[in-house]
Structures are given as C-alpha cells and as structure tokens.
Amino acid sequence: MAPAKSLAWLKDRSAGVLLHPTSLHGNQGIGVLGAEARQFVYFLKESGFKYWQVLPLGPTGFGDSPYSSFSAFAGNPYLIDLVPLLEYGLLKPEDLHVLQHLPHDHTDFGMLYRIKWPLLRLAHKRFVESGRAYLPNYGIFADFIKAESDWLEPYCAYMALKERFNGTFWGEWPPECRKYPAARKSKFWKETKQAREAHAFFQYLFFGQWQQLKAHANEFGIEIIGDTPIFVALDSADTWASPELFEMSKPAKPDFVAGVPPDYFSETGQLWGNPLYNWEAHKKDNFKWWVHRLEANFKVFDIVRLDHFRGFYDYWRIPARAEDARSGKWATGPKDALFKEVARKLPSAKLIAEDLGEIHDKIRNFRDRLGLPGMAILQFAFGGKSDNFNLPHNLIANSVVYPGTHDNNTSVGWYDEASPQERDHARRYLRVDGDDFAWDLIRECYQSISRLAIVPMQDIMSLGSSARMNSPGEEQGNWQWRMEENAFNETWQSSSTYLAGLADLYGR
C-alpha cells in the first residue's frame, strides 16, 4: 500500500483556463505554438490565472481525437509553428501562401493533412541540405535524438513504415514488419531511413517550440496542466514496439479491450476498443513503462491529469470479439502498487485524478489515500437530489471544479438545452435568472471550496453549443473549434480586469 497522502500537492487556492492549443487563433489553419500561444499566456497573467490546462498533445490520426494518438510520448506535428522556419531559411514566404486556403474559425483536419505535411517535409529537406547541426533555441538535433531514443526510435520507425504501407494498421503490414526487432532487420529499414529521420526532425521542432512556450508561461507564473489518457490506441507505436505490455496473445490481436458497462446513458455500455494492459508484466519490472511515461509527461507539463483514473483501481474487461460492452467483467487494476512506485521515482509528481462517471466509495478512498485531487463538474450538479457530489455544498477542498470540460457542452449550450427541471434547480441554487449562465457558473467555481477552479475558454467568451469541443459518441465534427482573433481580443478587453477581481475576491 502506498503511504497515505504520498502524492498530495494541491495546497493553495487558484484558477486556470482549459484551452487546447489547437483552438488558439491564427492564420495557419490550426492553433500553433507561436505568437498566439504567447499572447494567450499574457491574457492568463493579466486575468489572474495561474494555470493553463491542455488536452493530450500526441500525434492524432483518423478521427482527430487527442485521446487516440499514435504515441504516448510523441508530440503532434500539426502544432508546429511554421513562422520561425522562415527565419532559419527552412521555408520561404511563398511556401506559406497555401495556408490561406485553410479556415480561421475551425480546424479542417483533412485539408490540414494535405497542406501541412508537405511543408514540414520541405523544411526537413532544406535542414538536411543546409548541413546544420541545430537550430537556435532548439538544442543540437543529434543530442535530442540520443536523449529521447528509447521512445523516439520506435516511434519514427512506426510512422515511416505506416507511410510506406499506405497508412494501414501495423497488424496488416508484411510479417517481417509486425514486430519492431524484426522490422529493424528487414529490407524496409534501409528503405525508410529518410522518413525516420524526417519524423525525428518533426519531434525536434515540436519539443523545441513547446519547451520555449512552457518556459515563457512559467516565467509569467503560469503552470501547464497536461492530460494523460490511461489507455493507448491499438494502432500506435506503443503496442507495436512493446506488445508484451498489453493483453495480446498474438501480435495486433487483443484478447480483451477497454470500455465501460451499461449505465443510465447507454443500455449496451461503451466499447472503446483500446487494448488492455498486461498488468502482471508491468508489475514484474516495477511499472517501468508507466514511470517512464509520466516522467516524459513531467518534462512538458507541470501537473498531469490522469484520464479515467478509476481504471487504475478496477476496469471493465470486454472480450475482443464482443459486439458491445455488455459481456465485459470487472478486473482489478494495479491500485496502490503503481502509485507507490510513482511516489518513489517521481516524488514531486503533481497529479489530478479524473474521477468522473460511475465512481464508488472504494475509488474515492483510493484517491484520497494517495492525496490526489479529484474533479467536479457543475453542469452535472442540477436536476437531481441534494446529495449530488457535484453540487458546491458537497465539494471538498482537495478538488478541481469546472463548469464543464471538453466532453461537455459549453455552459450557455447546456443551459439552452437543459430540461425545465434542471434549469429551475440551477437558477434557484445559484440565485440567478439564467440570463448570463456561463458567468453564473464561473463565479460559482471561484467562490467554491475547491482549491482549484478551471474554466473553459468558451465559457469566458459566453459561447453556445457551436463552440463545443467534443460530443462523446459522435464520430464527426469534434475537436475542430477555434477562437477567432477579434472575439478573443474583445473578451480580453471586456473580461480580464473582472476575472482578476474575482481571483482577488475569492483568494485565487
């Protein structure tokens, strides 16, 4: 059993904003790690915030979800700011003219795929031709490759082979490429050398820019809260390079997959399809992979949110061939053993437990024993009984309170679509008329007992359902929302002083 409160860290009252970098404004078709991101840091500082929360930063594929990535360690090349590459001569102004075809108010991932990848490959080609060993403020390229080789080499090989085989799943590759050690000896290894080096260069650019942004934020007193999905995608470098760490008796064929059981929202449950961990294998080497994963996370984040925290206590184990989640059974997670090792290897780790959904007292006790703050969502509070865990009078100090998260509607959208019972309960509880509901919830978060209040940027901007980031269960139209520059600037001018006043008023 892990020492009581071994990972406790949230001592002071504070506030932050939830905004994924893809949602930043700008003219590159997607939010990037450049001037607009630094400008957002200034907004946070002036408004009295101390945290910027982001979603997972990994490279995304079909569906564009940051929670389904090709790697648990790599960064998303889409977030690379192309402007600095002009200064280094890796791109020319005329190369960027094609960006004008991309929309400003949302991300068109299909069009972005067709436009940005050729530009990144062109930048790599010119970097190689220039004979450079480094870019200013990015470090030496060879040093980066050496320092990150344990995950970078298999990731770059996976991406290069995936391109070679037309984007297909690694389980459909030629037999000699379905295992990483064998792929290194195959004829395709030499053939994909240039592509592997290109993907290493893209990671060099991403992490170089991210570290510059993080240093800028930290300099202004802003800490970054990151997000770690508990599961990885089957189509990922992680399962390809380390299949022994997952429940797969045959390569690329999981025996069981992840999901959640039937509940109020779904009669058949949710079949996520992610491969499950072989926790016995992880225990044998003292959770080396997980410790390394979190260690890598803490290089880029100050605090890490653990998605689906209950899965570390128990998880729904569904036969891989099942058509839905009803045939699953509960299985025991690593519980204290994993976090004991995390506390030993990463004693300064700051973690947030995403404990939403169907949670029982044993999981709450597990969370509290570790000292981790859990989460509360005000949109979940109304329309039921007074013992709802999300109602402000039931919150605890060691928690993080949100009006809603990326998986929720915006607060304006929620109120517009809520039932009459929910609206009435919310108005009576908050003692408001509902005419400015996003700000009603923001104020309630600030004055709550929860030590950390996180507010989605869409709520600060009082935006409706069209600004929703994700609608779980819907396959299309997610992850696309972006701020528009004029709307952001107007919000900054109209709300920054008021937000700073709220932080002062409620000791945040």
Short mmCIF file of C-alpha atoms in Angstrom, two decimals, residues 2-507:
data_model
loop_
_atom_site.label_atom_id
_atom_site.label_comp_id
_atom_site.label_asym_id
_atom_site.label_seq_id
_atom_site.Cartn_x
_atom_site.Cartn_y
_atom_site.Cartn_z
CA ALA A 2 1.26 3.47 -0.88
CA PRO A 3 2.00 5.83 2.01
CA ALA A 4 -1.05 7.88 2.97
CA LYS A 5 -1.24 11.20 1.09
CA SER A 6 2.05 10.32 -0.62
CA LEU A 7 1.17 12.35 -3.71
CA ALA A 8 -0.69 15.27 -2.11
CA TRP A 9 0.26 18.63 -3.61
CA LEU A 10 -2.75 20.98 -4.00
CA LYS A 11 -2.43 23.34 -1.05
CA ASP A 12 -3.38 26.80 -2.34
CA ARG A 13 -6.47 28.30 -3.97
CA SER A 14 -6.04 29.21 -7.62
CA ALA A 15 -7.76 29.30 -11.01
CA GLY A 16 -6.96 28.33 -14.58
CA VAL A 17 -8.31 28.07 -18.12
CA LEU A 18 -8.95 24.98 -20.23
CA LEU A 19 -7.98 25.58 -23.85
CA HIS A 20 -6.31 23.09 -26.16
CA PRO A 21 -3.56 24.69 -28.29
CA THR A 22 -5.35 23.64 -31.48
CA SER A 23 -8.09 26.14 -30.52
CA LEU A 24 -5.79 29.17 -30.46
CA HIS A 25 -6.49 31.80 -33.11
CA GLY A 26 -4.14 32.41 -36.01
CA ASN A 27 -3.72 32.02 -39.77
CA GLN A 28 -2.11 28.56 -40.02
CA GLY A 29 -5.32 26.54 -40.07
CA ILE A 30 -4.83 25.31 -36.51
CA GLY A 31 -3.58 26.79 -33.27
CA VAL A 32 0.21 26.53 -33.07
CA LEU A 33 2.99 27.00 -30.53
CA GLY A 34 3.89 30.52 -31.62
CA ALA A 35 3.00 34.17 -31.10
CA GLU A 36 -0.70 33.49 -30.46
CA ALA A 37 0.17 30.99 -27.71
CA ARG A 38 2.47 33.52 -26.04
CA GLN A 39 -0.27 36.13 -26.35
CA PHE A 40 -2.66 33.76 -24.59
CA VAL A 41 -0.16 33.50 -21.72
CA TYR A 42 -0.31 37.31 -21.37
CA PHE A 43 -4.10 37.08 -21.18
CA LEU A 44 -3.87 34.44 -18.45
CA LYS A 45 -1.43 36.54 -16.44
CA GLU A 46 -3.47 39.75 -16.71
CA SER A 47 -6.66 37.89 -15.76
CA GLY A 48 -5.27 36.46 -12.53
CA PHE A 49 -4.98 32.85 -13.69
CA LYS A 50 -2.18 30.55 -12.57
CA TYR A 51 -2.84 27.50 -14.77
CA TRP A 52 -3.34 26.68 -18.44
CA GLN A 53 -4.90 23.24 -18.93
CA VAL A 54 -4.49 21.47 -22.27
CA LEU A 55 -5.63 18.14 -23.73
CA PRO A 56 -3.17 15.38 -24.72
CA LEU A 57 -0.51 16.65 -27.14
CA GLY A 58 0.21 13.44 -29.04
CA PRO A 59 0.04 12.99 -32.83
CA THR A 60 -3.51 12.30 -33.97
CA GLY A 61 -4.88 10.21 -36.80
CA PHE A 62 -8.31 9.29 -38.14
CA GLY A 63 -10.97 10.97 -36.01
CA ASP A 64 -8.55 13.69 -34.88
CA SER A 65 -9.02 12.88 -31.19
CA PRO A 66 -6.12 13.83 -28.91
CA TYR A 67 -7.19 10.85 -26.80
CA SER A 68 -6.34 8.43 -29.62
CA SER A 69 -2.73 9.00 -30.53
CA PHE A 70 -0.04 7.21 -32.48
CA SER A 71 2.26 7.54 -29.46
CA ALA A 72 2.09 8.06 -25.70
CA PHE A 73 5.35 10.03 -25.88
CA ALA A 74 5.49 11.98 -29.16
CA GLY A 75 4.15 15.47 -29.87
CA ASN A 76 1.68 16.50 -32.56
CA PRO A 77 3.49 17.98 -35.60
CA TYR A 78 0.32 19.89 -36.52
CA LEU A 79 1.09 22.20 -33.58
CA ILE A 80 4.46 23.26 -35.00
CA ASP A 81 4.60 26.99 -35.76
CA LEU A 82 5.89 27.41 -39.32
CA VAL A 83 6.84 31.09 -38.95
CA PRO A 84 10.22 30.50 -37.21
CA LEU A 85 11.18 28.17 -40.06
CA LEU A 86 11.18 31.22 -42.34
CA GLU A 87 13.84 32.85 -40.18
CA TYR A 88 16.03 29.75 -40.41
CA GLY A 89 15.63 29.51 -44.18
CA LEU A 90 13.85 26.16 -43.99
CA LEU A 91 10.74 27.64 -45.56
CA LYS A 92 10.23 30.63 -47.85
CA PRO A 93 7.39 33.17 -47.66
CA GLU A 94 5.89 31.88 -50.89
CA ASP A 95 5.78 28.36 -49.40
CA LEU A 96 3.25 29.58 -46.85
CA HIS A 97 0.83 31.13 -49.35
CA VAL A 98 -1.01 27.81 -49.43
CA LEU A 99 -2.06 28.34 -45.79
CA GLN A 100 -4.54 30.99 -46.91
CA HIS A 101 -6.80 28.17 -48.11
CA LEU A 102 -7.27 26.97 -44.52
CA PRO A 103 -10.18 28.29 -42.41
CA HIS A 104 -9.63 30.55 -39.39
CA ASP A 105 -12.72 29.71 -37.33
CA HIS A 106 -12.24 25.94 -37.13
CA THR A 107 -9.70 23.26 -37.98
CA ASP A 108 -10.28 21.34 -41.19
CA PHE A 109 -8.06 18.36 -40.41
CA GLY A 110 -8.44 16.82 -43.85
CA MET A 111 -7.24 19.96 -45.59
CA LEU A 112 -4.56 20.49 -42.94
CA TYR A 113 -3.21 17.00 -43.62
CA ARG A 114 -2.85 17.77 -47.31
CA ILE A 115 -1.17 21.14 -46.74
CA LYS A 116 1.00 20.95 -43.62
CA TRP A 117 2.80 17.64 -44.06
CA PRO A 118 4.40 18.67 -47.39
CA LEU A 119 5.60 21.91 -45.76
CA LEU A 120 7.15 20.03 -42.84
CA ARG A 121 8.88 17.60 -45.20
CA LEU A 122 10.19 20.50 -47.24
CA ALA A 123 11.60 22.09 -44.08
CA HIS A 124 13.37 18.84 -43.20
CA LYS A 125 14.79 18.53 -46.72
CA ARG A 126 16.29 22.02 -46.51
CA PHE A 127 17.60 21.37 -42.99
CA VAL A 128 19.49 18.31 -44.29
CA GLU A 129 20.76 20.17 -47.34
CA SER A 130 21.98 23.05 -45.18
CA GLY A 131 24.25 20.73 -43.20
CA ARG A 132 23.11 22.30 -39.92
CA ALA A 133 23.54 20.50 -36.63
CA TYR A 134 21.00 22.59 -34.73
CA LEU A 135 18.51 25.44 -34.78
CA PRO A 136 18.94 28.36 -32.34
CA ASN A 137 16.97 27.77 -29.09
CA TYR A 138 16.15 24.17 -30.08
CA GLY A 139 19.35 22.44 -28.97
CA ILE A 140 21.53 20.14 -31.05
CA PHE A 141 19.49 17.75 -33.19
CA ALA A 142 21.76 14.74 -32.56
CA ASP A 143 21.61 15.35 -28.80
CA PHE A 144 17.81 15.37 -28.93
CA ILE A 145 17.77 12.05 -30.80
CA LYS A 146 20.13 10.48 -28.28
CA ALA A 147 18.29 11.79 -25.21
CA GLU A 148 14.88 10.59 -26.43
CA SER A 149 16.00 7.46 -28.29
CA ASP A 150 14.10 4.94 -26.14
CA TRP A 151 10.72 6.14 -27.46
CA LEU A 152 11.78 8.25 -30.45
CA GLU A 153 13.41 5.49 -32.49
CA PRO A 154 10.45 3.07 -32.42
CA TYR A 155 8.01 5.93 -32.96
CA CYS A 156 9.85 7.21 -36.03
CA ALA A 157 10.14 3.67 -37.39
CA TYR A 158 6.43 3.09 -36.83
CA MET A 159 5.45 6.33 -38.58
CA ALA A 160 7.83 5.71 -41.50
CA LEU A 161 6.56 2.17 -42.00
CA LYS A 162 2.96 3.31 -41.69
CA GLU A 163 3.59 5.76 -44.53
CA ARG A 164 5.38 3.06 -46.54
CA PHE A 165 2.35 0.79 -46.24
CA ASN A 166 -0.19 3.48 -47.15
CA GLY A 167 -1.39 4.28 -43.64
CA THR A 168 -2.53 0.76 -42.82
CA PHE A 169 -2.70 -0.67 -39.29
CA TRP A 170 0.56 -2.38 -38.25
CA GLY A 171 -1.22 -5.72 -37.94
CA GLU A 172 -1.68 -5.61 -41.73
CA TRP A 173 1.97 -4.90 -42.54
CA PRO A 174 4.23 -7.58 -44.07
CA PRO A 175 5.01 -10.27 -41.45
CA GLU A 176 8.65 -9.17 -41.10
CA CYS A 177 7.49 -5.70 -40.01
CA ARG A 178 4.86 -6.62 -37.44
CA LYS A 179 7.42 -6.74 -34.65
CA TYR A 180 9.83 -3.89 -34.02
CA PRO A 181 13.02 -6.01 -33.61
CA ALA A 182 12.27 -7.89 -36.84
CA ALA A 183 11.47 -4.68 -38.70
CA ARG A 184 14.94 -3.36 -37.89
CA LYS A 185 16.42 -6.32 -39.79
CA SER A 186 14.04 -6.17 -42.74
CA LYS A 187 14.69 -4.68 -46.16
CA PHE A 188 12.27 -1.89 -45.28
CA TRP A 189 14.56 -0.49 -42.58
CA LYS A 190 17.07 0.94 -45.04
CA GLU A 191 14.28 1.96 -47.38
CA THR A 192 12.60 4.13 -44.72
CA LYS A 193 15.75 5.80 -43.37
CA GLN A 194 14.93 9.26 -44.72
CA ALA A 195 11.34 9.10 -43.47
CA ARG A 196 12.51 8.05 -39.98
CA GLU A 197 14.92 10.97 -39.86
CA ALA A 198 12.17 13.34 -41.00
CA HIS A 199 9.85 12.26 -38.18
CA ALA A 200 12.67 12.70 -35.68
CA PHE A 201 13.14 16.23 -37.02
CA PHE A 202 9.42 16.99 -36.62
CA GLN A 203 9.66 15.90 -32.97
CA TYR A 204 12.76 18.07 -32.55
CA LEU A 205 10.75 21.05 -33.81
CA PHE A 206 7.70 20.25 -31.68
CA PHE A 207 9.54 19.81 -28.40
CA GLY A 208 11.84 22.74 -29.11
CA GLN A 209 8.85 25.03 -29.58
CA TRP A 210 6.88 23.53 -26.70
CA GLN A 211 9.74 23.97 -24.23
CA GLN A 212 10.14 27.60 -25.31
CA LEU A 213 6.41 28.16 -24.75
CA LYS A 214 6.42 26.40 -21.38
CA ALA A 215 9.42 28.45 -20.23
CA HIS A 216 7.58 31.60 -21.30
CA ALA A 217 4.46 30.56 -19.37
CA ASN A 218 6.42 29.61 -16.26
CA GLU A 219 8.27 32.94 -16.39
CA PHE A 220 4.88 34.67 -16.13
CA GLY A 221 3.79 32.46 -13.23
CA ILE A 222 1.58 30.20 -15.35
CA GLU A 223 1.87 26.44 -14.93
CA ILE A 224 0.73 23.95 -17.57
CA ILE A 225 -1.71 21.15 -16.72
CA GLY A 226 -1.40 18.29 -19.19
CA ASP A 227 -3.53 15.22 -19.79
CA THR A 228 -2.56 11.54 -19.91
CA PRO A 229 -5.10 9.07 -21.34
CA ILE A 230 -4.97 5.85 -19.34
CA PHE A 231 -5.15 3.66 -22.45
CA VAL A 232 -3.21 3.79 -25.71
CA ALA A 233 -4.51 3.17 -29.22
CA LEU A 234 -4.14 -0.29 -30.77
CA ASP A 235 -2.77 1.42 -33.88
CA SER A 236 0.19 3.01 -32.10
CA ALA A 237 3.94 2.79 -31.76
CA ASP A 238 3.41 1.76 -28.13
CA THR A 239 1.61 -1.51 -28.87
CA TRP A 240 3.82 -2.24 -31.90
CA ALA A 241 7.12 -1.79 -30.04
CA SER A 242 6.05 -3.29 -26.68
CA PRO A 243 3.28 -5.86 -27.30
CA GLU A 244 4.27 -7.81 -24.18
CA LEU A 245 2.91 -4.97 -22.03
CA PHE A 246 -0.63 -5.48 -23.37
CA GLU A 247 -3.16 -8.31 -23.31
CA MET A 248 -2.30 -9.62 -26.77
CA SER A 249 -1.54 -13.33 -27.12
CA LYS A 250 -0.92 -12.71 -30.84
CA PRO A 251 0.59 -9.58 -32.41
CA ALA A 252 -2.02 -6.90 -33.16
CA LYS A 253 -4.85 -9.06 -31.80
CA PRO A 254 -6.02 -8.01 -28.32
CA ASP A 255 -7.61 -10.69 -26.19
CA PHE A 256 -9.69 -8.12 -24.30
CA VAL A 257 -10.42 -4.44 -24.86
CA ALA A 258 -11.42 -1.41 -22.81
CA GLY A 259 -14.81 0.20 -22.29
CA VAL A 260 -17.43 0.85 -19.63
CA PRO A 261 -20.50 -1.18 -18.64
CA PRO A 262 -24.15 -0.33 -19.36
CA ASP A 263 -25.42 2.63 -17.35
CA TYR A 264 -28.06 5.35 -17.33
CA PHE A 265 -26.68 6.81 -20.55
CA SER A 266 -26.27 3.60 -22.58
CA GLU A 267 -28.08 0.26 -22.38
CA THR A 268 -25.15 -1.52 -24.06
CA GLY A 269 -22.29 0.38 -22.40
CA GLN A 270 -19.36 1.83 -24.31
CA LEU A 271 -16.96 -0.30 -26.34
CA TRP A 272 -13.78 1.80 -26.64
CA GLY A 273 -11.67 -0.93 -28.21
CA ASN A 274 -8.31 0.04 -26.69
CA PRO A 275 -6.02 -2.87 -25.79
CA LEU A 276 -5.78 -3.51 -22.06
CA TYR A 277 -2.54 -3.56 -20.12
CA ASN A 278 -0.91 -6.80 -19.06
CA TRP A 279 -0.56 -5.51 -15.51
CA GLU A 280 1.37 -8.59 -14.37
CA ALA A 281 4.08 -7.79 -16.91
CA HIS A 282 4.17 -4.19 -15.69
CA LYS A 283 4.48 -5.29 -12.07
CA LYS A 284 7.44 -7.54 -12.86
CA ASP A 285 9.61 -4.60 -13.92
CA ASN A 286 8.24 -2.19 -11.29
CA PHE A 287 5.99 -0.38 -13.76
CA LYS A 288 8.98 0.88 -15.72
CA TRP A 289 6.92 1.85 -18.79
CA TRP A 290 4.38 3.80 -16.76
CA VAL A 291 7.02 5.60 -14.70
CA HIS A 292 8.86 6.48 -17.90
CA ARG A 293 5.62 7.72 -19.46
CA LEU A 294 4.87 10.00 -16.52
CA GLU A 295 8.48 11.12 -16.35
CA ALA A 296 8.22 12.16 -20.02
CA ASN A 297 4.95 13.95 -19.25
CA PHE A 298 6.54 15.95 -16.46
CA LYS A 299 9.20 17.20 -18.86
CA VAL A 300 6.47 19.03 -20.77
CA PHE A 301 3.82 19.67 -18.08
CA ASP A 302 3.89 20.99 -14.53
CA ILE A 303 0.81 18.98 -13.50
CA VAL A 304 -0.70 15.89 -15.15
CA ARG A 305 -4.38 14.91 -15.21
CA LEU A 306 -4.88 11.13 -15.27
CA ASP A 307 -7.79 10.37 -17.56
CA HIS A 308 -10.18 7.58 -16.44
CA PHE A 309 -8.49 7.36 -13.03
CA ARG A 310 -10.84 4.60 -11.86
CA GLY A 311 -9.13 2.27 -14.37
CA PHE A 312 -6.13 2.13 -12.06
CA TYR A 313 -8.39 0.65 -9.37
CA ASP A 314 -10.65 -1.55 -11.50
CA TYR A 315 -11.57 -1.61 -15.17
CA TRP A 316 -14.18 -3.10 -17.50
CA ARG A 317 -12.63 -6.00 -19.43
CA ILE A 318 -14.52 -6.85 -22.63
CA PRO A 319 -13.81 -9.85 -24.90
CA ALA A 320 -12.22 -8.51 -28.07
CA ARG A 321 -14.83 -10.09 -30.36
CA ALA A 322 -17.81 -8.74 -28.43
CA GLU A 323 -20.24 -6.55 -30.36
CA ASP A 324 -20.88 -4.27 -27.39
CA ALA A 325 -19.75 -3.78 -23.79
CA ARG A 326 -22.41 -5.88 -22.03
CA SER A 327 -20.31 -9.06 -21.88
CA GLY A 328 -17.46 -7.39 -20.00
CA LYS A 329 -16.44 -8.06 -16.41
CA TRP A 330 -14.67 -6.00 -13.78
CA ALA A 331 -10.95 -6.69 -13.41
CA THR A 332 -8.54 -5.44 -10.76
CA GLY A 333 -6.14 -2.64 -11.67
CA PRO A 334 -2.66 -2.05 -10.22
CA LYS A 335 -4.06 0.11 -7.41
CA ASP A 336 -1.50 1.29 -4.83
CA ALA A 337 1.41 -0.68 -6.28
CA LEU A 338 1.75 1.62 -9.31
CA PHE A 339 1.45 4.83 -7.33
CA LYS A 340 3.87 3.63 -4.69
CA GLU A 341 6.44 3.29 -7.48
CA VAL A 342 5.47 6.69 -8.92
CA ALA A 343 5.88 8.31 -5.50
CA ARG A 344 9.29 6.65 -5.11
CA LYS A 345 10.63 7.51 -8.56
CA LEU A 346 8.83 10.83 -9.07
CA PRO A 347 8.34 12.24 -5.55
CA SER A 348 7.47 15.73 -6.80
CA ALA A 349 4.80 14.48 -9.24
CA LYS A 350 1.62 16.57 -9.24
CA LEU A 351 -1.36 14.54 -10.47
CA ILE A 352 -5.09 15.18 -10.87
CA ALA A 353 -7.47 12.21 -10.78
CA GLU A 354 -10.19 12.36 -13.45
CA ASP A 355 -12.78 10.52 -11.37
CA LEU A 356 -15.97 11.39 -13.24
CA GLY A 357 -18.74 8.96 -14.10
CA GLU A 358 -19.77 5.88 -12.12
CA ILE A 359 -17.48 6.06 -9.08
CA HIS A 360 -17.92 4.09 -5.86
CA ASP A 361 -16.59 4.84 -2.38
CA LYS A 362 -13.63 2.45 -2.67
CA ILE A 363 -12.30 4.51 -5.58
CA ARG A 364 -12.82 7.77 -3.68
CA ASN A 365 -10.99 6.30 -0.71
CA PHE A 366 -8.19 5.16 -3.03
CA ARG A 367 -7.92 8.68 -4.47
CA ASP A 368 -7.95 10.28 -1.02
CA ARG A 369 -5.41 7.82 0.34
CA LEU A 370 -2.99 8.96 -2.36
CA GLY A 371 -3.80 12.60 -1.65
CA LEU A 372 -4.85 13.31 -5.25
CA PRO A 373 -7.43 15.98 -6.07
CA GLY A 374 -10.46 14.68 -7.94
CA MET A 375 -12.83 16.56 -10.24
CA ALA A 376 -16.31 18.05 -10.05
CA ILE A 377 -18.47 19.34 -12.93
CA LEU A 378 -21.14 21.93 -12.13
CA GLN A 379 -23.16 21.02 -15.22
CA PHE A 380 -23.66 17.58 -13.64
CA ALA A 381 -24.98 19.09 -10.40
CA PHE A 382 -28.51 20.15 -11.27
CA GLY A 383 -31.84 18.41 -11.71
CA GLY A 384 -31.39 15.74 -9.06
CA LYS A 385 -31.08 15.40 -5.31
CA SER A 386 -29.15 17.46 -2.76
CA ASP A 387 -26.57 14.69 -2.23
CA ASN A 388 -25.17 15.06 -5.78
CA PHE A 389 -21.36 15.04 -5.46
CA ASN A 390 -21.07 17.91 -7.96
CA LEU A 391 -23.20 20.38 -6.02
CA PRO A 392 -20.96 23.05 -4.47
CA HIS A 393 -22.08 22.32 -0.90
CA ASN A 394 -20.81 18.73 -1.31
CA LEU A 395 -17.38 19.60 -2.70
CA ILE A 396 -14.15 19.05 -0.80
CA ALA A 397 -11.17 21.39 -0.69
CA ASN A 398 -8.77 18.94 -2.36
CA SER A 399 -10.55 19.01 -5.70
CA VAL A 400 -10.72 20.73 -9.08
CA VAL A 401 -14.06 22.25 -10.06
CA TYR A 402 -15.13 23.02 -13.63
CA PRO A 403 -18.31 24.45 -15.16
CA GLY A 404 -17.73 21.74 -17.81
CA THR A 405 -14.84 20.08 -19.63
CA HIS A 406 -14.01 19.36 -23.28
CA ASP A 407 -16.54 16.49 -23.19
CA ASN A 408 -19.37 18.76 -22.04
CA ASN A 409 -21.44 21.31 -23.86
CA THR A 410 -20.50 24.93 -23.26
CA SER A 411 -22.33 26.33 -20.24
CA VAL A 412 -24.51 28.52 -22.45
CA GLY A 413 -25.23 25.49 -24.63
CA TRP A 414 -26.00 23.35 -21.58
CA TYR A 415 -28.50 25.85 -20.21
CA ASP A 416 -30.18 26.29 -23.60
CA GLU A 417 -30.65 22.52 -23.95
CA ALA A 418 -31.29 21.62 -20.28
CA SER A 419 -34.65 20.33 -19.09
CA PRO A 420 -37.01 22.76 -17.33
CA GLN A 421 -36.30 20.89 -14.07
CA GLU A 422 -32.53 21.32 -14.46
CA ARG A 423 -32.84 25.00 -15.33
CA ASP A 424 -35.14 25.69 -12.39
CA HIS A 425 -32.84 23.86 -9.98
CA ALA A 426 -29.80 25.75 -11.29
CA ARG A 427 -31.49 29.15 -11.03
CA ARG A 428 -32.77 28.52 -7.51
CA TYR A 429 -29.48 27.06 -6.29
CA LEU A 430 -27.31 29.80 -7.77
CA ARG A 431 -29.88 32.54 -7.09
CA VAL A 432 -29.69 33.85 -10.65
CA ASP A 433 -32.09 34.50 -13.52
CA GLY A 434 -30.07 32.48 -16.06
CA ASP A 435 -29.53 35.38 -18.47
CA ASP A 436 -25.74 35.10 -18.16
CA PHE A 437 -25.39 31.46 -17.23
CA ALA A 438 -21.76 30.91 -18.24
CA TRP A 439 -20.63 33.64 -15.88
CA ASP A 440 -23.01 32.37 -13.18
CA LEU A 441 -21.10 29.07 -13.23
CA ILE A 442 -17.72 30.78 -13.43
CA ARG A 443 -18.48 32.79 -10.28
CA GLU A 444 -19.74 29.66 -8.53
CA CYS A 445 -16.48 27.88 -9.34
CA TYR A 446 -14.44 30.78 -7.99
CA GLN A 447 -16.34 31.02 -4.70
CA SER A 448 -16.44 27.25 -4.14
CA ILE A 449 -14.38 25.43 -1.53
CA SER A 450 -12.42 23.59 -4.27
CA ARG A 451 -8.84 24.79 -4.21
CA LEU A 452 -8.53 24.80 -8.00
CA ALA A 453 -11.13 26.20 -10.39
CA ILE A 454 -10.66 25.57 -14.13
CA VAL A 455 -12.84 27.41 -16.65
CA PRO A 456 -13.17 26.52 -20.37
CA MET A 457 -12.28 29.46 -22.61
CA GLN A 458 -15.63 29.03 -24.40
CA ASP A 459 -17.42 29.91 -21.15
CA ILE A 460 -15.32 33.03 -20.61
CA MET A 461 -16.38 34.02 -24.13
CA SER A 462 -20.05 33.07 -23.38
CA LEU A 463 -20.25 30.90 -26.49
CA GLY A 464 -23.05 28.48 -27.35
CA SER A 465 -23.15 24.86 -28.48
CA SER A 466 -21.39 25.58 -31.77
CA ALA A 467 -18.18 26.08 -29.77
CA ARG A 468 -18.38 22.65 -28.13
CA MET A 469 -15.04 20.81 -28.40
CA ASN A 470 -16.26 17.20 -28.25
CA SER A 471 -19.56 15.34 -28.24
CA PRO A 472 -18.79 11.79 -26.98
CA GLY A 473 -20.36 9.17 -29.19
CA GLU A 474 -20.43 11.36 -32.29
CA GLU A 475 -17.75 10.41 -34.81
CA GLN A 476 -17.72 13.60 -36.89
CA GLY A 477 -17.29 17.30 -36.15
CA ASN A 478 -15.27 17.05 -32.95
CA TRP A 479 -12.02 18.75 -31.90
CA GLN A 480 -12.42 21.49 -34.53
CA TRP A 481 -13.38 24.60 -32.56
CA ARG A 482 -11.04 27.59 -32.67
CA MET A 483 -11.16 31.09 -31.20
CA GLU A 484 -11.40 33.91 -33.69
CA GLU A 485 -8.93 36.73 -33.15
CA ASN A 486 -11.44 39.58 -32.86
CA ALA A 487 -13.63 37.67 -30.42
CA PHE A 488 -10.60 36.78 -28.29
CA ASN A 489 -9.37 40.38 -28.20
CA GLU A 490 -12.84 41.65 -27.28
CA THR A 491 -13.07 39.08 -24.47
CA TRP A 492 -9.62 40.09 -23.22
CA GLN A 493 -10.60 43.75 -23.08
CA SER A 494 -14.01 43.17 -21.51
CA SER A 495 -13.26 40.37 -19.04
CA SER A 496 -9.62 40.42 -17.95
CA THR A 497 -9.96 43.01 -15.18
CA TYR A 498 -13.16 41.39 -13.90
CA LEU A 499 -11.53 37.95 -13.81
CA ALA A 500 -8.55 39.31 -11.91
CA GLY A 501 -11.00 40.89 -9.47
CA LEU A 502 -12.76 37.54 -8.96
CA ALA A 503 -9.42 35.88 -8.24
CA ASP A 504 -8.63 38.54 -5.65
CA LEU A 505 -12.12 38.45 -4.14
CA TYR A 506 -12.12 34.68 -3.63
CA GLY A 507 -8.45 34.22 -2.78
#
